[in-house]
PDB file of C-alpha atoms in Angstrom:
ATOM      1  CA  UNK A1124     -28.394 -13.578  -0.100  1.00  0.00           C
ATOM      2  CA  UNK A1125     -25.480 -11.309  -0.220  1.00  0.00           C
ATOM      3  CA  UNK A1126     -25.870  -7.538  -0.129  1.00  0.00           C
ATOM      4  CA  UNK A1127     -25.565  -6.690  -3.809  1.00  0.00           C
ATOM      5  CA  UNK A1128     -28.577  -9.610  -4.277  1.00  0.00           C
ATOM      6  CA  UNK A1129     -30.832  -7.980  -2.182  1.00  0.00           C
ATOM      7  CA  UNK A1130     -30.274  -4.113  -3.811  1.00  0.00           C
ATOM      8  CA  UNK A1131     -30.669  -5.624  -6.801  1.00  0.00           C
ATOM      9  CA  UNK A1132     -33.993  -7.820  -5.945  1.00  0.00           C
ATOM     10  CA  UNK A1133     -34.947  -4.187  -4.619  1.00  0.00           C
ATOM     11  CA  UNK A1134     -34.180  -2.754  -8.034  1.00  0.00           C
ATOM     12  CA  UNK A1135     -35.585  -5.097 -10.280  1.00  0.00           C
ATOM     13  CA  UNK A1136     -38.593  -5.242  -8.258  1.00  0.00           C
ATOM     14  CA  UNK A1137     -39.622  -1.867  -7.589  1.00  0.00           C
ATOM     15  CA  UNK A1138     -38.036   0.120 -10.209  1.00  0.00           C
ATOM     16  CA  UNK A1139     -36.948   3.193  -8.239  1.00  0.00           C
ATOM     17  CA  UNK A1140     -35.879   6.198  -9.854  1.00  0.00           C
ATOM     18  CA  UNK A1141     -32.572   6.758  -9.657  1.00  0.00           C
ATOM     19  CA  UNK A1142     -30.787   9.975 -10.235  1.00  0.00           C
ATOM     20  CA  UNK A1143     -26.761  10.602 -10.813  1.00  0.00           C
ATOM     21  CA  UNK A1144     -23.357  10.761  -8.816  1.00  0.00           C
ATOM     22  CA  UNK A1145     -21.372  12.543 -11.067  1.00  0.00           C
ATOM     23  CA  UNK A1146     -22.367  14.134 -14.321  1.00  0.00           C
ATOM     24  CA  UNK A1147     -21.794  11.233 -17.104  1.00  0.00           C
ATOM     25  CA  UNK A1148     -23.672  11.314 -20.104  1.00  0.00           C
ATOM     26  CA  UNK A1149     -23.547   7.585 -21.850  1.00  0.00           C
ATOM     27  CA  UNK A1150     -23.789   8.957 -25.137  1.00  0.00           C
ATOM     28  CA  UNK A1151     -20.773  11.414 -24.925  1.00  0.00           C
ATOM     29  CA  UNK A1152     -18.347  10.667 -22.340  1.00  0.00           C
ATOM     30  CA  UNK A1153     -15.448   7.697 -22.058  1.00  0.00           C
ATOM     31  CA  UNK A1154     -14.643   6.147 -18.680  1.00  0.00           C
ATOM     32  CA  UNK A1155     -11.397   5.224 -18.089  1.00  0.00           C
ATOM     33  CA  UNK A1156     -10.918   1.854 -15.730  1.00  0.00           C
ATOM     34  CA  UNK A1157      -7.959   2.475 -13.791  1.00  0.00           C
ATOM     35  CA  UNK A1158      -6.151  -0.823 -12.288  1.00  0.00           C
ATOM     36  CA  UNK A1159      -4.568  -0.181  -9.188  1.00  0.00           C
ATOM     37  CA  UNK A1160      -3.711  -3.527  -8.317  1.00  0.00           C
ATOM     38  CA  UNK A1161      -0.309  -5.680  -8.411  1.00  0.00           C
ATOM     39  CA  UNK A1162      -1.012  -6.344 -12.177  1.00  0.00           C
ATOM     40  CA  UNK A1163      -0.082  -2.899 -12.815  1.00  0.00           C
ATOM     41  CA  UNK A1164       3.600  -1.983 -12.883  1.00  0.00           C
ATOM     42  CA  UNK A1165       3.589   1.395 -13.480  1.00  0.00           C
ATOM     43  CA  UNK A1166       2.117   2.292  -9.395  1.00  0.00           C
ATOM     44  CA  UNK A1167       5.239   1.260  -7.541  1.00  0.00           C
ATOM     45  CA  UNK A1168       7.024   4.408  -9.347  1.00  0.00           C
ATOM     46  CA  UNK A1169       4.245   6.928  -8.451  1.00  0.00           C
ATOM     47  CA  UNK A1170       1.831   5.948  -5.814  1.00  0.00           C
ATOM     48  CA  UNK A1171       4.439   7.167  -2.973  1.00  0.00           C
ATOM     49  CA  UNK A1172       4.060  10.703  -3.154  1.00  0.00           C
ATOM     50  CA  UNK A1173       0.182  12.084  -3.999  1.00  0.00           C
ATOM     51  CA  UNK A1174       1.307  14.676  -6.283  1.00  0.00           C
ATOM     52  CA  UNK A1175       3.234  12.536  -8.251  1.00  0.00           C
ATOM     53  CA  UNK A1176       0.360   9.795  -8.157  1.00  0.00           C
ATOM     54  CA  UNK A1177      -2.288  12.530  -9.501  1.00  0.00           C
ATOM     55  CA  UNK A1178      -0.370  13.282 -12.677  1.00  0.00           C
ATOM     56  CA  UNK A1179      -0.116   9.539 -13.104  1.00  0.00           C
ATOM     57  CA  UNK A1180      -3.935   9.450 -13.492  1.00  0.00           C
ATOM     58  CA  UNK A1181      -4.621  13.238 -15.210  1.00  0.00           C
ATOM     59  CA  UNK A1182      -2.513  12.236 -18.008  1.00  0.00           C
ATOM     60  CA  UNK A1183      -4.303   8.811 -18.285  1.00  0.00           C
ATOM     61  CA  UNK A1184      -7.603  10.088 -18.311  1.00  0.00           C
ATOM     62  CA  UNK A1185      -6.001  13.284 -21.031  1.00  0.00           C
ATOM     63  CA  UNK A1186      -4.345  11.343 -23.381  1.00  0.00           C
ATOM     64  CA  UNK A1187      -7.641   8.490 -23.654  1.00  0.00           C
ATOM     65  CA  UNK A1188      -9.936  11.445 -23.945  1.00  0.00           C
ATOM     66  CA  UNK A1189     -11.853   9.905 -20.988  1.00  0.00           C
ATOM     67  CA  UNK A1190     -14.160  12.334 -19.158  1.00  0.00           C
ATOM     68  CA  UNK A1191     -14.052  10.042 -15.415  1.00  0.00           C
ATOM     69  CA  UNK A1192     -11.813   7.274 -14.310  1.00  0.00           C
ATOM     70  CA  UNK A1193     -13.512   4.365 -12.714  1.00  0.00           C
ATOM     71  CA  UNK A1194     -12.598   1.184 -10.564  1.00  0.00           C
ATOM     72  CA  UNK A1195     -12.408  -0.521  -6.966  1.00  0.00           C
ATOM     73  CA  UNK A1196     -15.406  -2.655  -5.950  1.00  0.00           C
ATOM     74  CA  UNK A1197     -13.926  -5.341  -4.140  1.00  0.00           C
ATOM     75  CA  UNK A1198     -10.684  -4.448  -6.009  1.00  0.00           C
ATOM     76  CA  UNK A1199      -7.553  -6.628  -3.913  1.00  0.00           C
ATOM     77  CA  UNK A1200      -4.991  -2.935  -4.402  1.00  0.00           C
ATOM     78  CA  UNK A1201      -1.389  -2.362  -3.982  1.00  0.00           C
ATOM     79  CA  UNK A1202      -1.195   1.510  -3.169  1.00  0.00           C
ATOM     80  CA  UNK A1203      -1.965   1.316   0.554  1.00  0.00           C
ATOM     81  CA  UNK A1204       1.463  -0.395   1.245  1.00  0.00           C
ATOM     82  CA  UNK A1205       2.816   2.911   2.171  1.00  0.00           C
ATOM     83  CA  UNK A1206      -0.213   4.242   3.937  1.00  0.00           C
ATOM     84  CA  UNK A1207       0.072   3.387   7.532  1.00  0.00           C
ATOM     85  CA  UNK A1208      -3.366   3.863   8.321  1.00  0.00           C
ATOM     86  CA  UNK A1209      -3.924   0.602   6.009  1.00  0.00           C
ATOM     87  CA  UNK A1210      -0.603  -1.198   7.538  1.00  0.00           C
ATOM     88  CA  UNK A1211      -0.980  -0.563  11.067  1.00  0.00           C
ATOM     89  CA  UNK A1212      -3.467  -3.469  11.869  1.00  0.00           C
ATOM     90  CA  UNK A1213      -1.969  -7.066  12.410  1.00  0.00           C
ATOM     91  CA  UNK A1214      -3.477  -8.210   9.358  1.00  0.00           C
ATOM     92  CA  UNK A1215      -2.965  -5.001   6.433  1.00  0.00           C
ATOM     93  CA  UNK A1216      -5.777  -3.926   4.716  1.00  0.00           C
ATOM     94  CA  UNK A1217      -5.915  -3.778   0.697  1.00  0.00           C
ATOM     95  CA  UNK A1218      -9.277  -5.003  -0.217  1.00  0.00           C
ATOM     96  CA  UNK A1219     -11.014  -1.947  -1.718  1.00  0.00           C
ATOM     97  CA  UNK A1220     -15.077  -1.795  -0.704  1.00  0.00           C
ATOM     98  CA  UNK A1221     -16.224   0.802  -3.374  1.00  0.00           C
ATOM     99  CA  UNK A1222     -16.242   2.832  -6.038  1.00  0.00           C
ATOM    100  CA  UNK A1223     -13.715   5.299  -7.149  1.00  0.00           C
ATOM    101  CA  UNK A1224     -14.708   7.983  -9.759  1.00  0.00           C
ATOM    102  CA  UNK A1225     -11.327  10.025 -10.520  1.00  0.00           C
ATOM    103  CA  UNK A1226     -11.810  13.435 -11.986  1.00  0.00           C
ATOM    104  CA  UNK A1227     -10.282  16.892 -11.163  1.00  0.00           C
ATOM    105  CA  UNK A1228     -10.965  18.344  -8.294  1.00  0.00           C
ATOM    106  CA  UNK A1229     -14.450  20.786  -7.953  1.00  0.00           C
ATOM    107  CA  UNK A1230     -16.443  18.387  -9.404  1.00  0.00           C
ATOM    108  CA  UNK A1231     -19.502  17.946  -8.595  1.00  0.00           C
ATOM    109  CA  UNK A1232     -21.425  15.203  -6.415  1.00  0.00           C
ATOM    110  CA  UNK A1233     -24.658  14.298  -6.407  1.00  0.00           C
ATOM    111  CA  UNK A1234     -26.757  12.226  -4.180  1.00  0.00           C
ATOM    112  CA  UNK A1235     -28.604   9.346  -6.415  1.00  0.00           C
ATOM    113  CA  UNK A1236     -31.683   8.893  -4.236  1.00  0.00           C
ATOM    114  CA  UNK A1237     -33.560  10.999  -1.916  1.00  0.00           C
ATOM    115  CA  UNK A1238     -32.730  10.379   2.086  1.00  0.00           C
ATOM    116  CA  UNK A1239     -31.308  12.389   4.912  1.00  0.00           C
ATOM    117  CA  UNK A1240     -27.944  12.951   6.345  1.00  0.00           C
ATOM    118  CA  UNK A1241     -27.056  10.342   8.291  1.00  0.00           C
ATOM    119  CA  UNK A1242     -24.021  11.544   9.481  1.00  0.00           C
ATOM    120  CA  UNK A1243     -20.982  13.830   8.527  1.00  0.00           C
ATOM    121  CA  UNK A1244     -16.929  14.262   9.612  1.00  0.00           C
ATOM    122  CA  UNK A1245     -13.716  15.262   8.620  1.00  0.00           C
ATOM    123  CA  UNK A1246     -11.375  11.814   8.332  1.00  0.00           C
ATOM    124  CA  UNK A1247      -8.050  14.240   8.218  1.00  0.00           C
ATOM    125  CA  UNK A1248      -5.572  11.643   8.424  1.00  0.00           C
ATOM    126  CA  UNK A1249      -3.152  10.693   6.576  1.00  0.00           C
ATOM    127  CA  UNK A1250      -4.357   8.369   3.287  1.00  0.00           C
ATOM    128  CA  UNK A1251      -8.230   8.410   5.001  1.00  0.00           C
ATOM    129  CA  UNK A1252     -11.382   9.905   3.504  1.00  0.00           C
ATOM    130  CA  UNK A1253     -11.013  13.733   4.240  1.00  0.00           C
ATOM    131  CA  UNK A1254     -14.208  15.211   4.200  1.00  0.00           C
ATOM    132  CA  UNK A1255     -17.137  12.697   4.212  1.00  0.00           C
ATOM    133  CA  UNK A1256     -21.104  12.909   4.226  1.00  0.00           C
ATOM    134  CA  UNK A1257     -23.436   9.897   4.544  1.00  0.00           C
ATOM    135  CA  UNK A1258     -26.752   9.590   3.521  1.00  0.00           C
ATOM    136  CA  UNK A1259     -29.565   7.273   4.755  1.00  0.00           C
ATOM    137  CA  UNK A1260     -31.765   5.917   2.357  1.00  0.00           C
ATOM    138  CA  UNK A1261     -34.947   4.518   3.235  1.00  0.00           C
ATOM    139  CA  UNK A1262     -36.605   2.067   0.603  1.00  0.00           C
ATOM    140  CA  UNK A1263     -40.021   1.146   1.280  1.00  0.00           C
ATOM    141  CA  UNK A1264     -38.260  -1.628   4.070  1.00  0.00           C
ATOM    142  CA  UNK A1265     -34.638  -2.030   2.855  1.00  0.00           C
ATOM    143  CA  UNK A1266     -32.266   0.861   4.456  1.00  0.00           C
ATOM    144  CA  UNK A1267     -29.446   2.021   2.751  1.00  0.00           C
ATOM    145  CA  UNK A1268     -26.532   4.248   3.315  1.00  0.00           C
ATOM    146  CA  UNK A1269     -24.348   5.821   0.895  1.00  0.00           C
ATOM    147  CA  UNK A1270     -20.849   7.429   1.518  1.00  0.00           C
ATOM    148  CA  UNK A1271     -19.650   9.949  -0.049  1.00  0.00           C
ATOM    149  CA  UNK A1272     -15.193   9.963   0.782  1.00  0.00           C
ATOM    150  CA  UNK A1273     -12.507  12.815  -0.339  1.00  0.00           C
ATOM    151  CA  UNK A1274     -15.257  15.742  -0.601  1.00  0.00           C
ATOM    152  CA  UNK A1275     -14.286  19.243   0.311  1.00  0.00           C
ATOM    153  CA  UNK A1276     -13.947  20.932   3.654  1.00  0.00           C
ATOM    154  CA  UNK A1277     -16.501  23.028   2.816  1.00  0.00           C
ATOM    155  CA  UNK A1278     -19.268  20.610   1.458  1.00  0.00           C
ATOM    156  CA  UNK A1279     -19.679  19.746   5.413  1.00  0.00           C
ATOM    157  CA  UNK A1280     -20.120  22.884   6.466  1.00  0.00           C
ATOM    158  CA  UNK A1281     -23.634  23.965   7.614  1.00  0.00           C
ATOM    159  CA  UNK A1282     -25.009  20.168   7.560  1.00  0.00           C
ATOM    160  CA  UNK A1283     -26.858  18.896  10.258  1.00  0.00           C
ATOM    161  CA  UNK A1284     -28.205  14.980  11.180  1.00  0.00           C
ATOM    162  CA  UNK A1285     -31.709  14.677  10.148  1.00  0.00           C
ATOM    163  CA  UNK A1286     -31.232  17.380   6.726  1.00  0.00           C
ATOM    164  CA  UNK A1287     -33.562  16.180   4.098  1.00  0.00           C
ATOM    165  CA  UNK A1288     -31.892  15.877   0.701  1.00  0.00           C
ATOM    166  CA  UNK A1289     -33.256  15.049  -2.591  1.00  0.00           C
ATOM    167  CA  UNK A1290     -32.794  12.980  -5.188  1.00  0.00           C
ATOM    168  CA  UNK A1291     -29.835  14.578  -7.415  1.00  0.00           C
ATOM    169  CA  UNK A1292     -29.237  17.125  -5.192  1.00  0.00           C
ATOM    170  CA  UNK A1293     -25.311  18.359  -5.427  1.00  0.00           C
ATOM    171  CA  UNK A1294     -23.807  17.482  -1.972  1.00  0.00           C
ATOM    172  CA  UNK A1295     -20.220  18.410  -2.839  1.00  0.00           C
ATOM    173  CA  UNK A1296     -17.345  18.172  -4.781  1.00  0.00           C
ATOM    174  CA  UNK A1297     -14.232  16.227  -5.212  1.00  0.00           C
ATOM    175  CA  UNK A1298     -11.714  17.791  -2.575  1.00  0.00           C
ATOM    176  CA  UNK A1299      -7.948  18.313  -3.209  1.00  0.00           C
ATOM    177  CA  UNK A1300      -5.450  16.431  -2.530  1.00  0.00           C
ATOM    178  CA  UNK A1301      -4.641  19.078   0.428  1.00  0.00           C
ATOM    179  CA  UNK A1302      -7.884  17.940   2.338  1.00  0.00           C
ATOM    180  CA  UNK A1303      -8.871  15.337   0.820  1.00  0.00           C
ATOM    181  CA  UNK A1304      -6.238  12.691   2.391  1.00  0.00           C
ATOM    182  CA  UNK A1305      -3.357  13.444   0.243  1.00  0.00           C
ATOM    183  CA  UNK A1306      -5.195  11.342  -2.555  1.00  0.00           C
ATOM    184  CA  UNK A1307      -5.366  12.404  -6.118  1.00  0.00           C
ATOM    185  CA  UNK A1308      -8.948  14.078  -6.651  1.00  0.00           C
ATOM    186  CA  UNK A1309     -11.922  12.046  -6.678  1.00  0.00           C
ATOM    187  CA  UNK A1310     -15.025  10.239  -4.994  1.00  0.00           C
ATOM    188  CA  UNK A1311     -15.110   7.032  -2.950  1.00  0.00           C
ATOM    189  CA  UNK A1312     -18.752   6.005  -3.248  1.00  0.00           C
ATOM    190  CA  UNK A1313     -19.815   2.971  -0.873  1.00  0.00           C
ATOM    191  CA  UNK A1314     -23.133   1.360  -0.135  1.00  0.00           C
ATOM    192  CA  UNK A1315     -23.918   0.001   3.092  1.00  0.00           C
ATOM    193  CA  UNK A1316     -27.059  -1.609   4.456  1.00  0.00           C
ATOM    194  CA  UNK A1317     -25.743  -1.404   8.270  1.00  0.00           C
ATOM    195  CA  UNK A1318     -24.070   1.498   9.482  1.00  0.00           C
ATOM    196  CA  UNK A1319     -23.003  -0.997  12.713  1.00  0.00           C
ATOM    197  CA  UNK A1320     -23.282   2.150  14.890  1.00  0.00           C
ATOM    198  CA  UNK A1321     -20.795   4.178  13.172  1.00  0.00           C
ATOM    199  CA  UNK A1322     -20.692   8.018  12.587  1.00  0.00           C
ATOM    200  CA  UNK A1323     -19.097   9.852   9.647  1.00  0.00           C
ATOM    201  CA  UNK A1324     -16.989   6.946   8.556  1.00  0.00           C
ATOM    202  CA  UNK A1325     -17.200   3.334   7.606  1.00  0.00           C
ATOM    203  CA  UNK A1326     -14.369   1.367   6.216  1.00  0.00           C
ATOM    204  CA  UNK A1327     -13.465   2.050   2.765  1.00  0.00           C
ATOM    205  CA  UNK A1328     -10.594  -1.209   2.615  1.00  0.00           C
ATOM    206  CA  UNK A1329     -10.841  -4.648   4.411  1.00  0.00           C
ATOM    207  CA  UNK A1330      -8.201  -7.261   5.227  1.00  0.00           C
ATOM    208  CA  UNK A1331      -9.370  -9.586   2.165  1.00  0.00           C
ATOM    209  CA  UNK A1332      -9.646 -12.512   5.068  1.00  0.00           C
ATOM    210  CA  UNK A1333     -12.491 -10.605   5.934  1.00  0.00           C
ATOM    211  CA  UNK A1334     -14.156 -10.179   1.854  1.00  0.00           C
ATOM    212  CA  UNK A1335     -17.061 -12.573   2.596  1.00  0.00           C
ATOM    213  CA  UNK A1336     -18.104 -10.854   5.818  1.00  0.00           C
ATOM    214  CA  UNK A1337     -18.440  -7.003   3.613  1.00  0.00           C
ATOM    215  CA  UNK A1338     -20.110  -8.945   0.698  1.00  0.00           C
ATOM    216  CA  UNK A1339     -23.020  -9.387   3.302  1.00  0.00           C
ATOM    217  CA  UNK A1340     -23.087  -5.801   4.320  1.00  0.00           C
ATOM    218  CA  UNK A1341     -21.322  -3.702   1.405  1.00  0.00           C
ATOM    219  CA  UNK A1342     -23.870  -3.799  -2.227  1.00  0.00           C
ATOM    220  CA  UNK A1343     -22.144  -3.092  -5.856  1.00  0.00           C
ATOM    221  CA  UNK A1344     -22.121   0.581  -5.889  1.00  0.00           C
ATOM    222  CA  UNK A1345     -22.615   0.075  -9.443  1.00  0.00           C
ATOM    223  CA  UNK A1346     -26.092  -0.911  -9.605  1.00  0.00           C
ATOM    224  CA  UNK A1347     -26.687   3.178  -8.536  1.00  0.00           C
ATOM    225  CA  UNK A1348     -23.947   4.098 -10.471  1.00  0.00           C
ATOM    226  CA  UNK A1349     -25.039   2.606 -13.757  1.00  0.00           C
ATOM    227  CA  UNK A1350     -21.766   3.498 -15.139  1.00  0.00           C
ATOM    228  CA  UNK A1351     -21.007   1.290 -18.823  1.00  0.00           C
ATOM    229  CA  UNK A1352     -19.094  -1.425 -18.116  1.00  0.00           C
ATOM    230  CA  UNK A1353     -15.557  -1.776 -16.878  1.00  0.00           C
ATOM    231  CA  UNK A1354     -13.021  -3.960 -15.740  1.00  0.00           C
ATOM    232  CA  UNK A1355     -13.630  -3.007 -11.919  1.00  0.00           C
ATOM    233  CA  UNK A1356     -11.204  -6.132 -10.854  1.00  0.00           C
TER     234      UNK A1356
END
């Protein structure tokens, strides 16, 4: 049984509660799937340079009238080509493990089920996470961990291990592209059952050699998210 299997056994099973990410109302607002793979042309002309890459996806979402952009989970992209931090490794990595929401920056995050910090850091490189929190979840037997990528510097301020947060709480906002790894502004949300000893970071993009191995660790972030469907692949 793969990761997203067992959440979802969870789920169906006990029926948990579970509270917002980001404030999307169903009835109201449009969410924009954005492809960021090879099938889309348009990236090779604006993914090199961040600035240029976050008016790409503002006018998207402005001209469709769509409130959030959406897309990733297990999502085989093109843009890290000129990220070294994605290139550097004998085998590059391009396989995308969660869940972008793309929206302007300052908007608010919220955790989707009670827990406690887990852990906390500043990823400042170059085309990394910026600012990230994780939360531990614990599920009457089934641990979870959610991350929370491309905050700002200031949502990590004042946190400390152990800090009890509840379900919907606001945790932080989406960072700039100043600190939030030179991305355009938004939220990579990942699910993890196994931190693997890790602190303030867990990969965010796999070698896709390695896309069986995550399945087993790394759950749909969707089944919290809840979002209506799109075409995540």
């Amino acid at each position: 049984m793969d990761a997203s299997s067992k959440l979802a056994a969870y789920i169906n099973s006990k029926k948990p509660l579970i509270g917002k990410v980001v404030d999307f109302d169903t009835k109201t607002d449009r969410l924009l799937s954005i492809d960021l793979t090879e099938n889309n042309t348009e990236l090779s002309e604006v993914v090199t340079d961040a600035d240029t890459f976050s008016a790409w996806v503002d006018k998207k979402m402005r001209e469709g009238g769509y409130r959030y952009g959406a897309g990733g989970y297990m999502e085989n992209r093109t843009i890290y080509n000129s990220r070294s931090l994605f290139t550097a490794d004998e085998q590059p990595r391009s396989l995308h493990l969660g869940v972008d929401i793309w929206g302007p920056a300052g908007t608010p995050v919220y955790a989707p089920l009670s827990g406690t910090i887990h852990s906390f850091n500043d990823n400042n490189n170059y085309g990394d996470y910026g600012p990230t929190i994780i939360i531990q979840h614990d599920l009457d037997g089934l641990k979870l961990f959610s991350l929370y990528g491309h905050l700002s510097r200031k949502d990590i301020e004042g946190l400390f291990v152990g800090q009890a947060i509840s379900i919907n709480q606001k945790i932080g906002r989406f960072g700039g592209i100043e600190e939030n790894g030179h991305w355009p502004p938004h939220l990579h949300f990942q699910l993890m059952l196994n931190m693997e000893g890790k602190k303030g970071d867990y990969p965010g993009v796999c070698n896709p050699a390695e896309k069986e191995k995550y399945l087993q660790n790394i759950p749909d972030p969707n089944l919290l998210l809840q979002f209506p469907p799109v075409n995540y692949r």
